[in-house]
XYZ file of C-alpha atoms in Angstrom:
699
model
C 0.000 0.000 0.000
C 3.006 2.275 -0.158
C 5.943 2.907 -2.438
C 6.622 4.412 -5.822
C 3.943 5.737 -8.098
C 2.712 3.823 -11.100
C 5.092 4.098 -14.028
C 5.504 2.893 -17.587
C 8.984 2.677 -18.985
C 11.161 0.930 -21.490
C 12.260 -2.554 -20.512
C 15.363 -3.174 -22.547
C 17.637 -3.348 -19.526
C 17.909 -6.039 -16.902
C 17.870 -5.055 -13.247
C 19.682 -7.764 -11.328
C 19.454 -6.054 -7.956
C 15.645 -5.942 -8.087
C 15.479 -9.640 -8.983
C 13.757 -8.400 -12.114
C 15.778 -10.171 -14.771
C 13.289 -9.635 -17.554
C 13.510 -9.150 -21.274
C 10.914 -8.119 -23.784
C 8.610 -11.040 -24.473
C 7.635 -9.790 -27.914
C 8.450 -12.830 -30.026
C 6.790 -12.209 -33.372
C 6.360 -14.764 -36.122
C 7.492 -13.758 -39.575
C 6.094 -16.051 -42.230
C 8.494 -14.705 -44.846
C 11.576 -15.306 -42.726
C 13.156 -18.639 -43.635
C 15.712 -18.522 -40.825
C 14.509 -21.372 -38.618
C 17.790 -22.504 -37.131
C 17.181 -22.528 -33.359
C 20.901 -22.342 -32.688
C 21.072 -18.927 -34.381
C 18.271 -17.646 -32.176
C 19.872 -19.164 -29.091
C 23.260 -17.615 -29.816
C 21.657 -14.213 -30.340
C 19.683 -14.581 -27.117
C 22.740 -15.547 -25.092
C 24.709 -12.697 -26.644
C 22.073 -10.199 -25.484
C 22.127 -11.631 -21.968
C 25.869 -12.080 -21.768
C 26.617 -8.688 -20.275
C 23.573 -8.480 -18.024
C 23.851 -11.550 -15.813
C 26.710 -12.940 -13.826
C 28.874 -15.787 -15.019
C 27.285 -18.512 -12.883
C 23.743 -17.622 -13.933
C 24.831 -17.402 -17.577
C 26.315 -20.891 -17.402
C 23.159 -22.381 -15.889
C 20.949 -20.631 -18.416
C 23.152 -21.877 -21.251
C 22.961 -25.444 -19.916
C 19.175 -25.177 -19.702
C 18.841 -24.078 -23.325
C 21.356 -26.668 -24.446
C 19.396 -29.479 -22.778
C 16.150 -28.134 -24.234
C 17.521 -28.565 -27.776
C 19.584 -31.695 -27.274
C 17.861 -34.801 -28.752
C 16.954 -37.516 -26.291
C 19.002 -39.985 -28.341
C 20.858 -39.735 -31.665
C 18.381 -39.264 -34.481
C 15.404 -38.429 -32.226
C 13.377 -35.473 -33.520
C 10.304 -35.712 -31.282
C 11.807 -35.483 -27.785
C 14.581 -33.468 -26.240
C 16.440 -34.240 -23.043
C 14.769 -31.543 -20.939
C 11.320 -31.991 -22.447
C 11.301 -35.717 -21.710
C 12.468 -35.251 -18.113
C 9.766 -32.638 -17.517
C 7.053 -34.955 -18.810
C 8.252 -37.821 -16.635
C 8.557 -35.573 -13.593
C 5.039 -34.311 -14.217
C 3.805 -37.911 -13.930
C 5.839 -38.347 -10.747
C 4.214 -35.273 -9.225
C 0.667 -36.176 -10.315
C 0.754 -39.767 -9.070
C 2.927 -39.362 -5.985
C 5.828 -41.583 -6.990
C 8.642 -41.847 -4.496
C 12.174 -40.831 -5.437
C 13.291 -44.454 -5.361
C 10.517 -45.639 -7.673
C 11.250 -42.771 -10.043
C 14.943 -43.690 -10.078
C 14.081 -47.304 -10.890
C 11.822 -46.121 -13.715
C 14.571 -43.919 -15.156
C 17.016 -46.835 -15.079
C 14.568 -49.103 -16.942
C 13.756 -46.436 -19.541
C 17.449 -45.672 -19.989
C 18.085 -49.326 -20.811
C 15.126 -49.447 -23.214
C 16.224 -46.434 -25.233
C 18.936 -46.677 -27.899
C 22.562 -46.450 -26.886
C 23.855 -42.954 -26.346
C 20.579 -41.612 -24.974
C 20.656 -38.609 -22.631
C 17.999 -39.708 -20.128
C 19.142 -39.245 -16.490
C 19.441 -42.443 -14.477
C 18.505 -41.050 -11.047
C 16.048 -38.651 -9.465
C 18.928 -36.496 -8.279
C 20.209 -36.010 -11.835
C 16.703 -35.169 -13.063
C 16.263 -32.543 -10.345
C 19.663 -31.077 -11.080
C 18.680 -30.768 -14.730
C 15.512 -28.792 -13.861
C 17.201 -26.719 -11.178
C 17.447 -23.438 -13.169
C 13.682 -23.473 -13.749
C 12.901 -23.465 -10.044
C 12.265 -20.556 -7.707
C 14.067 -19.624 -4.554
C 13.353 -21.302 -1.206
C 14.757 -19.804 1.991
C 15.474 -21.657 5.227
C 15.321 -19.533 8.367
C 16.131 -20.763 11.860
C 13.532 -19.969 14.519
C 13.379 -19.928 18.295
C 11.865 -23.190 19.604
C 9.416 -21.060 21.622
C 8.387 -19.019 18.566
C 9.852 -15.814 19.972
C 12.050 -14.716 17.081
C 13.533 -15.584 13.723
C 17.266 -15.666 13.161
C 17.273 -13.409 10.128
C 18.541 -9.976 9.131
C 20.266 -8.416 12.152
C 19.744 -11.577 14.252
C 21.183 -13.954 11.682
C 24.382 -14.638 13.656
C 22.805 -14.901 17.112
C 22.991 -18.216 18.986
C 20.388 -17.588 21.701
C 16.928 -16.082 21.739
C 17.125 -12.565 23.185
C 13.564 -12.917 24.543
C 13.465 -16.292 26.297
C 17.154 -17.261 26.199
C 16.506 -20.591 24.464
C 19.303 -21.996 22.352
C 19.162 -21.724 18.601
C 20.588 -25.236 18.304
C 19.802 -28.588 19.796
C 22.197 -29.814 22.457
C 24.788 -32.368 21.590
C 24.926 -35.365 23.872
C 28.460 -34.648 25.035
C 27.811 -31.030 26.039
C 25.073 -28.960 27.641
C 26.256 -25.559 26.470
C 26.050 -23.700 23.198
C 29.406 -22.915 21.643
C 30.119 -19.859 19.525
C 31.620 -22.252 17.017
C 28.581 -23.441 15.047
C 30.312 -26.667 14.024
C 30.399 -27.767 17.666
C 26.645 -27.371 18.180
C 23.816 -29.697 17.247
C 21.301 -29.069 14.444
C 18.882 -26.159 14.524
C 16.052 -26.380 17.060
C 13.314 -25.153 14.722
C 13.105 -24.267 11.053
C 10.977 -21.980 8.918
C 10.723 -22.542 5.183
C 9.967 -19.352 3.272
C 8.841 -19.239 -0.363
C 9.310 -15.622 -1.538
C 6.144 -14.171 -3.024
C 7.771 -11.692 -5.406
C 9.245 -14.140 -7.957
C 6.034 -16.174 -7.935
C 3.962 -13.113 -8.744
C 6.424 -12.264 -11.494
C 5.922 -15.730 -12.901
C 2.171 -15.183 -13.070
C 2.484 -11.870 -14.890
C 5.146 -13.196 -17.263
C 2.519 -15.432 -18.896
C 0.258 -13.470 -21.221
C -2.837 -15.605 -20.600
C -2.494 -15.548 -16.824
C -1.668 -11.834 -16.808
C -4.959 -11.304 -18.625
C -6.806 -13.419 -16.052
C -5.402 -11.251 -13.254
C -7.305 -8.319 -14.783
C -10.610 -10.247 -14.912
C -12.084 -8.565 -11.839
C -12.164 -5.307 -13.826
C -12.266 -6.304 -17.498
C -14.326 -9.498 -17.442
C -16.615 -9.234 -14.421
C -20.364 -8.800 -14.917
C -21.586 -5.602 -13.258
C -25.326 -6.063 -12.836
C -25.625 -5.466 -9.097
C -25.522 -9.165 -8.190
C -22.842 -10.672 -5.933
C -20.657 -13.173 -7.789
C -17.138 -12.307 -6.657
C -15.368 -10.536 -3.825
C -14.878 -7.632 -6.266
C -18.646 -7.066 -5.959
C -18.324 -6.520 -2.207
C -18.291 -3.179 -0.344
C -14.983 -4.091 1.306
C -13.310 -4.232 -2.119
C -14.791 -0.847 -3.107
C -13.931 0.748 0.241
C -10.246 -0.086 -0.176
C -10.302 1.336 -3.703
C -11.862 4.536 -2.357
C -9.616 4.807 0.697
C -6.413 4.060 -1.234
C -6.972 5.314 -4.801
C -3.324 4.749 -5.740
C -3.915 1.069 -4.996
C -7.358 0.753 -6.556
C -6.534 2.618 -9.772
C -4.030 -0.073 -10.780
C -6.280 -3.047 -11.546
C -3.320 -5.459 -11.560
C -2.647 -4.958 -7.858
C -3.224 -8.221 -6.025
C -5.720 -8.942 -3.275
C -4.903 -12.104 -1.348
C -6.901 -14.345 0.905
C -4.675 -15.854 3.607
C -5.309 -19.232 5.191
C -3.367 -21.232 7.740
C -4.100 -24.425 9.582
C -2.171 -27.183 11.272
C -1.696 -30.473 9.458
C -0.377 -33.795 10.648
C 2.228 -34.798 8.051
C 1.968 -38.464 9.047
C -1.806 -38.743 8.718
C -2.019 -40.162 12.245
C -4.486 -38.259 14.409
C -2.782 -39.393 17.619
C 0.599 -38.022 16.598
C 1.853 -34.851 18.248
C 3.603 -33.653 15.121
C 1.948 -30.566 13.647
C 3.106 -28.582 10.628
C 1.646 -25.190 9.778
C 1.616 -24.087 6.128
C 0.514 -20.542 5.268
C -1.399 -20.395 1.981
C -2.478 -17.518 -0.252
C -5.307 -17.490 -2.778
C -5.522 -14.818 -5.477
C -8.816 -12.903 -5.567
C -7.932 -11.075 -8.788
C -8.770 -14.261 -10.672
C -12.257 -15.340 -11.769
C -14.267 -17.180 -9.091
C -13.885 -20.506 -10.901
C -10.070 -20.221 -10.788
C -9.061 -18.365 -7.626
C -9.503 -21.466 -5.442
C -7.876 -23.916 -7.851
C -4.797 -25.789 -6.698
C -2.665 -24.230 -9.436
C -3.232 -20.696 -8.127
C -2.857 -21.379 -4.393
C 0.619 -20.414 -3.217
C 2.320 -21.782 -0.131
C 4.418 -18.937 1.248
C 5.484 -20.286 4.633
C 5.907 -23.635 6.303
C 5.644 -23.636 10.125
C 5.751 -19.987 11.290
C 6.812 -17.082 9.154
C 8.137 -13.534 9.252
C 6.324 -10.359 8.383
C 4.995 -9.757 4.924
C 7.565 -8.922 2.223
C 7.612 -5.471 0.708
C 4.298 -4.504 -0.846
C 5.855 -2.771 -3.835
C 7.083 -5.147 -6.536
C 8.474 -4.072 -9.899
C 6.839 -6.505 -12.319
C 6.539 -6.909 -16.077
C 3.036 -7.570 -17.441
C 3.293 -9.815 -20.517
C -0.315 -9.053 -21.491
C 0.067 -5.259 -21.613
C 3.790 -5.440 -22.538
C 4.796 -2.883 -19.927
C 6.390 -2.546 -16.527
C 4.366 -1.444 -13.532
C 4.644 -1.268 -9.763
C 2.739 -4.213 -8.333
C 1.314 -3.907 -4.840
C -0.406 -6.588 -2.836
C -2.719 -6.640 0.155
C -4.390 -9.250 2.350
C -8.104 -8.930 1.676
C -9.131 -11.312 4.468
C -7.995 -14.387 6.359
C -9.708 -17.767 6.041
C -9.157 -20.403 8.695
C -10.974 -22.508 11.203
C -11.319 -21.001 14.665
C -9.064 -23.002 17.052
C -11.269 -22.099 19.998
C -14.361 -23.677 18.439
C -13.528 -26.951 20.140
C -13.428 -25.260 23.533
C -16.362 -22.923 22.978
C -18.679 -25.613 21.636
C -19.526 -26.574 25.222
C -20.777 -23.076 26.050
C -24.363 -22.131 25.295
C -25.323 -18.742 23.912
C -27.907 -16.522 25.549
C -30.543 -16.778 22.848
C -31.283 -15.058 19.577
C -34.396 -13.064 20.462
C -32.281 -9.924 20.893
C -31.875 -9.895 17.093
C -35.657 -9.722 16.573
C -37.395 -6.392 15.892
C -38.619 -4.492 18.936
C -42.148 -5.520 19.875
C -41.954 -8.993 18.331
C -44.260 -11.471 20.070
C -41.421 -13.913 20.781
C -39.738 -11.339 23.052
C -42.574 -11.633 25.589
C -42.673 -15.421 25.773
C -41.019 -17.093 28.759
C -41.792 -20.794 29.050
C -40.959 -21.510 25.411
C -37.484 -20.000 25.768
C -35.271 -19.497 28.825
C -37.960 -18.446 31.301
C -37.343 -14.716 30.819
C -38.625 -11.984 28.582
C -36.137 -10.416 26.175
C -35.542 -6.649 26.380
C -32.028 -6.478 24.942
C -31.398 -5.007 21.526
C -28.989 -6.228 18.902
C -25.433 -5.288 19.794
C -23.800 -2.765 17.495
C -20.515 -3.523 15.810
C -17.558 -2.159 17.728
C -14.174 -0.958 16.558
C -11.762 -3.800 17.224
C -8.724 -1.597 16.636
C -9.665 0.614 19.594
C -9.679 -2.511 21.805
C -6.192 -3.679 20.837
C -4.443 -0.420 19.931
C -2.637 -0.121 23.259
C -1.884 -3.805 23.711
C 1.656 -5.020 23.267
C 2.682 -7.736 20.839
C 3.927 -10.610 22.985
C 5.930 -13.244 21.140
C 6.666 -16.775 22.251
C 4.970 -19.121 24.684
C 3.316 -17.657 27.756
C 1.238 -18.698 30.722
C -2.438 -17.790 30.765
C -4.519 -16.829 33.754
C -8.157 -17.804 34.073
C -9.393 -14.224 34.469
C -7.470 -12.523 31.686
C -9.274 -10.478 29.045
C -10.339 -11.963 25.735
C -8.091 -9.376 24.091
C -4.717 -10.965 24.787
C -2.466 -9.181 22.315
C -2.442 -6.961 19.270
C -2.065 -8.944 16.075
C 0.842 -8.094 13.814
C -1.761 -7.583 11.088
C -2.693 -4.244 12.647
C 0.663 -2.903 11.480
C -0.645 -3.089 7.914
C -1.874 0.424 7.047
C -5.151 -0.793 5.531
C -6.039 -3.432 8.154
C -8.126 -1.155 10.363
C -10.194 -0.076 7.351
C -11.381 -3.602 6.533
C -14.962 -4.380 7.538
C -14.273 -8.117 7.918
C -10.708 -9.212 8.639
C -11.176 -12.833 9.684
C -13.903 -14.646 7.785
C -16.058 -17.299 9.394
C -15.317 -20.851 8.373
C -18.727 -21.778 6.969
C -17.508 -25.267 6.118
C -16.946 -26.199 9.774
C -20.008 -24.267 10.942
C -22.191 -26.260 8.557
C -20.575 -29.541 9.587
C -21.025 -28.905 13.312
C -24.645 -27.819 12.896
C -25.334 -30.919 10.787
C -23.680 -33.204 13.353
C -25.707 -31.627 16.166
C -28.950 -31.916 14.214
C -28.421 -35.558 13.233
C -27.225 -36.456 16.720
C -30.348 -34.930 18.267
C -32.851 -36.456 15.835
C -31.327 -39.954 15.820
C -30.238 -39.817 19.487
C -26.711 -40.928 18.578
C -24.717 -41.655 21.764
C -21.916 -39.143 22.265
C -23.369 -36.739 19.694
C -26.886 -36.077 20.942
C -27.659 -32.758 22.595
C -30.372 -34.384 24.713
C -29.971 -36.379 27.912
C -30.801 -36.628 31.585
C -28.572 -33.702 32.577
C -30.104 -31.507 29.883
C -33.613 -32.358 31.078
C -32.657 -31.542 34.680
C -31.242 -28.190 33.563
C -34.508 -27.395 31.800
C -36.432 -28.114 35.006
C -34.074 -25.859 36.970
C -34.589 -23.103 34.382
C -38.359 -23.459 34.741
C -38.983 -24.252 31.084
C -40.760 -27.253 29.573
C -41.111 -28.966 32.926
C -43.199 -31.713 31.336
C -39.967 -32.991 29.752
C -38.238 -33.433 33.100
C -36.883 -36.908 33.948
C -39.356 -39.272 35.606
C -37.894 -41.632 38.189
C -39.438 -45.089 38.489
C -38.487 -48.069 40.627
C -35.967 -49.519 38.226
C -34.965 -46.683 35.921
C -35.201 -43.036 34.988
C -37.597 -42.313 32.141
C -37.220 -39.325 29.789
C -40.568 -38.237 28.302
C -40.462 -37.907 24.495
C -40.003 -34.363 23.189
C -41.411 -32.937 19.974
C -38.118 -33.727 18.225
C -37.891 -37.318 19.516
C -38.159 -39.953 16.794
C -39.635 -43.381 17.356
C -37.853 -46.517 16.165
C -40.029 -46.662 13.045
C -39.396 -42.989 12.273
C -35.636 -43.445 12.631
C -35.763 -46.382 10.225
C -37.797 -44.319 7.773
C -35.350 -41.404 8.047
C -32.281 -43.597 7.537
C -33.896 -45.591 4.727
C -34.641 -42.389 2.841
C -30.972 -41.372 3.016
C -29.905 -44.946 2.251
C -31.963 -45.130 -0.949
C -31.145 -41.688 -2.381
C -29.293 -41.877 -5.691
C -27.247 -38.945 -6.934
C -25.201 -38.342 -10.103
C -21.638 -39.581 -10.276
C -19.121 -37.326 -8.489
C -21.935 -35.305 -6.927
C -21.097 -36.483 -3.424
C -19.899 -39.473 -1.480
C -22.032 -42.604 -1.535
C -24.390 -41.737 1.330
C -25.577 -45.343 1.364
C -22.221 -46.407 2.815
C -22.532 -43.868 5.628
C -25.920 -45.108 6.874
C -26.169 -48.021 9.304
C -29.665 -49.474 9.088
C -29.116 -51.872 12.015
C -28.675 -49.210 14.698
C -30.063 -46.226 12.712
C -26.897 -44.134 12.748
C -24.760 -42.159 10.356
C -21.029 -42.622 10.740
C -17.879 -41.387 9.025
C -19.514 -38.337 7.471
C -17.077 -35.728 6.193
C -17.500 -31.984 5.771
C -18.758 -32.208 2.202
C -21.165 -34.998 3.160
C -22.646 -32.663 5.766
C -22.901 -29.949 3.112
C -24.917 -32.225 0.820
C -27.086 -33.447 3.698
C -27.884 -29.944 4.961
C -28.570 -28.370 1.590
C -30.533 -31.156 -0.126
C -31.146 -34.440 1.689
C -32.313 -33.661 5.238
C -35.361 -31.609 4.069
C -36.446 -34.665 2.061
C -35.748 -37.192 4.824
C -37.727 -35.352 7.555
C -40.944 -35.171 5.547
C -43.702 -37.138 7.245
C -41.757 -38.131 10.382
C -41.855 -34.977 12.517
C -44.558 -32.556 13.636
C -45.227 -29.928 11.003
C -43.784 -27.029 13.016
C -40.505 -28.893 13.621
C -40.295 -30.090 10.048
C -40.850 -26.627 8.598
C -38.287 -25.034 10.903
C -35.592 -27.586 10.023
C -36.405 -27.151 6.332
C -36.030 -23.372 6.584
C -32.617 -23.809 8.216
C -31.532 -26.119 5.389
C -32.838 -23.685 2.775
C -30.746 -20.959 4.386
C -27.574 -23.016 3.995
C -28.567 -23.780 0.419
C -28.981 -20.072 -0.323
C -25.669 -18.889 1.118
C -23.773 -21.350 -1.091
C -25.259 -19.860 -4.262
C -22.877 -18.725 -6.996
C -24.994 -15.616 -7.702
C -26.691 -13.724 -4.857
C -29.136 -10.841 -5.064
C -28.018 -8.306 -2.414
C -31.578 -7.009 -2.047
C -32.685 -10.399 -0.703
C -30.044 -10.594 2.038
C -31.955 -8.499 4.577
C -34.981 -10.757 4.141
C -32.849 -13.859 4.627
C -31.259 -12.343 7.735
C -34.665 -11.753 9.315
C -35.770 -15.236 8.300
C -32.766 -17.028 9.797
C -33.109 -15.105 13.084
C -36.745 -16.150 13.268
C -35.767 -19.737 12.429
C -33.201 -19.870 15.243
C -35.751 -18.455 17.693
C -38.228 -21.146 16.671
C -35.564 -23.795 17.159
C -35.047 -22.433 20.679
C -38.720 -23.088 21.341
C -38.419 -26.750 20.303
C -34.832 -27.903 20.875
C -33.017 -28.122 24.239
C -30.747 -25.202 25.260
C -27.664 -27.408 24.896
C -28.196 -27.459 21.126
C -27.365 -23.762 20.824
C -23.613 -23.629 21.127
C -21.384 -21.011 19.528
C -21.454 -22.792 16.172
C -25.221 -22.323 15.888
C -24.909 -18.709 17.005
C -22.396 -17.919 14.252
C -25.136 -18.552 11.686
C -26.488 -15.100 12.531
C -23.281 -13.445 11.255
C -22.972 -15.218 7.890
C -25.259 -12.807 6.020
C -23.259 -9.831 7.295
C -20.075 -11.336 5.899
C -21.708 -11.968 2.527
C -22.689 -8.304 2.396
C -19.136 -7.180 3.200
C -16.922 -9.807 1.529
C -18.925 -11.514 -1.178
C -20.080 -15.108 -1.730
C -19.340 -17.887 0.725
C -18.038 -20.341 -1.881
C -15.073 -18.078 -2.614
C -14.080 -18.135 1.073
C -14.394 -21.890 1.638
C -11.920 -23.933 3.616
C -12.577 -26.855 1.247
C -9.800 -26.002 -1.264
C -7.307 -25.262 1.507
C -8.071 -28.497 3.347
C -7.741 -30.367 0.054
C -4.466 -28.595 -0.686
C -3.079 -29.538 2.717
C -3.959 -33.133 1.924
C -1.738 -32.886 -1.148
C 1.060 -31.492 1.026
C 0.789 -34.463 3.383
C 1.146 -36.741 0.382
C 4.620 -35.318 -0.260
C 5.998 -36.763 2.980
C 8.444 -39.546 2.093
C 10.962 -39.177 4.889
C 9.141 -39.424 8.214
C 12.254 -38.196 9.980
C 12.114 -34.863 8.132
C 8.507 -34.323 7.008
C 8.818 -30.581 6.401
C 11.811 -31.063 4.102
C 9.853 -33.646 2.135
C 6.940 -31.240 1.748
C 9.235 -28.450 0.561
C 10.932 -30.700 -1.967
C 7.643 -32.020 -3.329
C 6.122 -28.545 -3.539
C 9.162 -27.122 -5.331
C 9.140 -30.009 -7.808
C 5.457 -29.553 -8.581
C 6.003 -25.827 -8.988
C 8.421 -26.525 -11.817
C 6.518 -29.173 -13.738
C 3.153 -27.391 -13.529
C 4.498 -24.004 -14.558
C 2.955 -22.937 -17.843
C 5.935 -20.645 -18.388
C 8.285 -23.607 -18.355
C 6.350 -25.410 -21.067
C 5.867 -22.173 -22.997
C 9.618 -21.677 -23.022
C 10.185 -25.278 -24.084
C 7.747 -25.008 -26.981
C 9.678 -22.065 -28.317
C 13.080 -23.635 -27.885
C 11.995 -26.984 -29.337
C 10.674 -25.451 -32.530
C 6.958 -26.020 -31.936
C 6.789 -22.295 -32.427
C 9.870 -20.994 -34.213
C 9.363 -17.271 -34.693
C 11.984 -14.902 -35.933
C 13.558 -12.841 -33.224
C 13.354 -9.162 -34.046
C 16.092 -6.836 -32.986
C 14.017 -5.500 -30.113
C 15.499 -6.301 -26.733
C 14.468 -9.754 -25.653
C 12.960 -10.187 -22.233
C 13.096 -13.370 -20.218
C 10.759 -13.417 -17.261
C 11.771 -14.428 -13.792
C 10.053 -17.757 -14.425
C 12.719 -18.834 -16.908
C 15.580 -16.665 -15.698
C 18.192 -18.236 -13.471
C 16.585 -17.437 -10.157
C 17.914 -20.836 -9.219
C 16.254 -22.938 -6.613
C 18.814 -24.599 -4.413
C 17.739 -28.205 -4.449
C 20.352 -29.069 -1.897
C 18.594 -26.678 0.480
C 15.180 -28.175 -0.154
C 16.157 -31.819 -0.313
C 15.842 -34.117 2.667
C 19.209 -35.284 3.746
C-alpha cells in the first residue's frame, strides 16, 4: 500500500538487484523469414544476456537451453532431453511416486532407449537438470518457543534474546552452546519461506495468466448481483480509501489461510506442521480457489509480509508497472471452536425487531422476557491499539481479558479499514450444525444434545417442565419431546438417506454412511454434511416430525442452500437475515438449550459477511483443506517431514508451470518465430533465479 507511483517505462535493460531479470517477451512470427535454425536464435539470445547476468547464472541458463535442444538420443526429432524429463517428472508429481521408484523407472527407460541416450538415471540427476527453472526457497532458523527468527540483524545470534533458548539442539556430550557453530547440534526449529515476489512475477510473465489477473475489472459482470469478492463493499472501500492502490487493476488482493496439518496422517501423533497459503482474488471465481493458483508462502511460522511494492513486467500489456499486494481477508478454522462448543449462547431473540411477540414469551425459551437489543458492531482496533505484541509461549490466567495481544496484522496500514478481517469458516459451521442436528434427531450416543442432565437443567430453568426426567423403581424415564423420533421414524429417516441416488461425483455414496441396524450415520465428512444440509435432510424429515418442527428444520436447510449460491441478489439478504433469526428463535422453542452452542450462534453473522466480503463459496476452507492433503502426500521421509513437503512442492512448482512449457515449446521449434532486434525479455520464471535443491532436499 506504499511505495513508488505507477510508471511505464522501457524494458530493454535487466535489473539484477531488483530480482527483475526480464527481457521483452515480444516474439513475433514472420512467415516470410526462412531462418529457422534454433541455434542462431539461441546464440543471439545468449549474446544479449551475456553482459547483463553474472557468469554462474549465464552458465546455468546456457545449460538449460542446451538441454532443451539436445535430442533424447541420436536421431530423435520428437523429444529433447529436458522436455522428456519434464514430462516424466510431471507424472511423478501427479501420481505421488517416491524418489526411489522414479529412479528405478529412469534406469529401466534408460536401458530401453537406444545407446547414447541422454535420459538421467537417477532422481537427483533429473532434479539437477531442472534446477534453473525453479524458484528460490529460503530456510530460516527460529526460536523453539516461537519468539524470534534468526534473520537480518539476528542472523548470527545463537540464543533467543527474549526467552534465552538456544538456537541449536544440544549435543549429547555437552550442555552448552558454543560460539563455534560446528560444535553445536542441528537447529532447534526451522521456517521454510517461499518468496512471493518471484512467484507473482511468474504469473504476470505469462500473457494468458496476466490477462486473467485483470478479470475482476475487465471481465466481471456488473449487474448489481454478488458473484465475486470484487462485488463486495470491502473491495470498493479499499479502492476509495487508497486510490493509488485501486486505480491499478493489476494490484493483487490475497486471501490468507493457515491451519495445522499432521504430516503423518495419524491423528494421535503430536507432530503438527503449519503451512501458510495464499489465494488470489484477482482471478475469476472458478479459478481463484484452484490448486494451481494457491501459493504456499510459509511452512511452520513465518516472518512479516515482504515489501508490498514489486516491480513486475506484465506480458499481457507489454509494460512494466509497480505491483502492490494486500491481504483482503484471512480464512481459517477457529481453534477455539472446540473449547467454545460446550458453552451455550444466551438466545437469539435480541436480534428480533422491537415488539416482536417472541420477546414476551417465557416458558418456550429461557424463562425470561427479552428486552435487549442487537449489539452494534464495535471498533476492534480501539480494543487492541494499546496492547503489546507478545511473542513466544506464555502462561495464561483464568481471568485474563479476551483481548490478549495486538495482532501483527494491525501494522498493515489498511487493516483497520477492513470491515471483515477474519472470515467465518462456513464449512466447519455447517458440519457442526449438521452433526448436532443428526445427533439430536437420531439420538446418537456421544453426539446427541439431549440427555438426563439436559432435562434436569430445563427443570431448573423453569422451562418445559413436562420434559423433566421421571424416576421409576428400576430406571429413569425421559418423556419424548417434539423432536424425539420413534424406532419406526428413525428407520424411515435412515432408509430415505440410504436409498437416495445422486449423479456420479456429486457427493460421497451416502448409502455407505448409513447403518440401518442401529439407525446411525457414521464417518460423514464436511462435504457430506454440506450435501445433507442443503438437499437431503429436508427430504428425509418429511412425514416423520410434527409440522412445526419439520418446517423449521427445512427453513434452516434452505438458508444453507442459499448462502452457497454462486450468484446472490443483495436485495434479498436483509430478508434472509430476518428469516434465519426467526428460524433460530423457533428452534429455541423446540430444541433443548444445549443445542445452541457457539457454532449455531455464528449462523447469525454469515449474512453480514456476505454483504461485506462476497459469496461464501469463494471463502471456503474446502480447497485449503484439500491442498493440505496434497502437502501431506509429499511426505516420504518421516524423519524430516517438512523437508519432504518443501521438496515435493518445489518439484510440482516446476513441472506445472505454464511458463516452463511455454519456453520449451519455443526452444523446441513447436513455435519458431523470428527474433526481431528488439530487446528480448526473459521473465523471472525462466531466468536463473535458481532454486537450491540441496537446500530443499531431505538429507
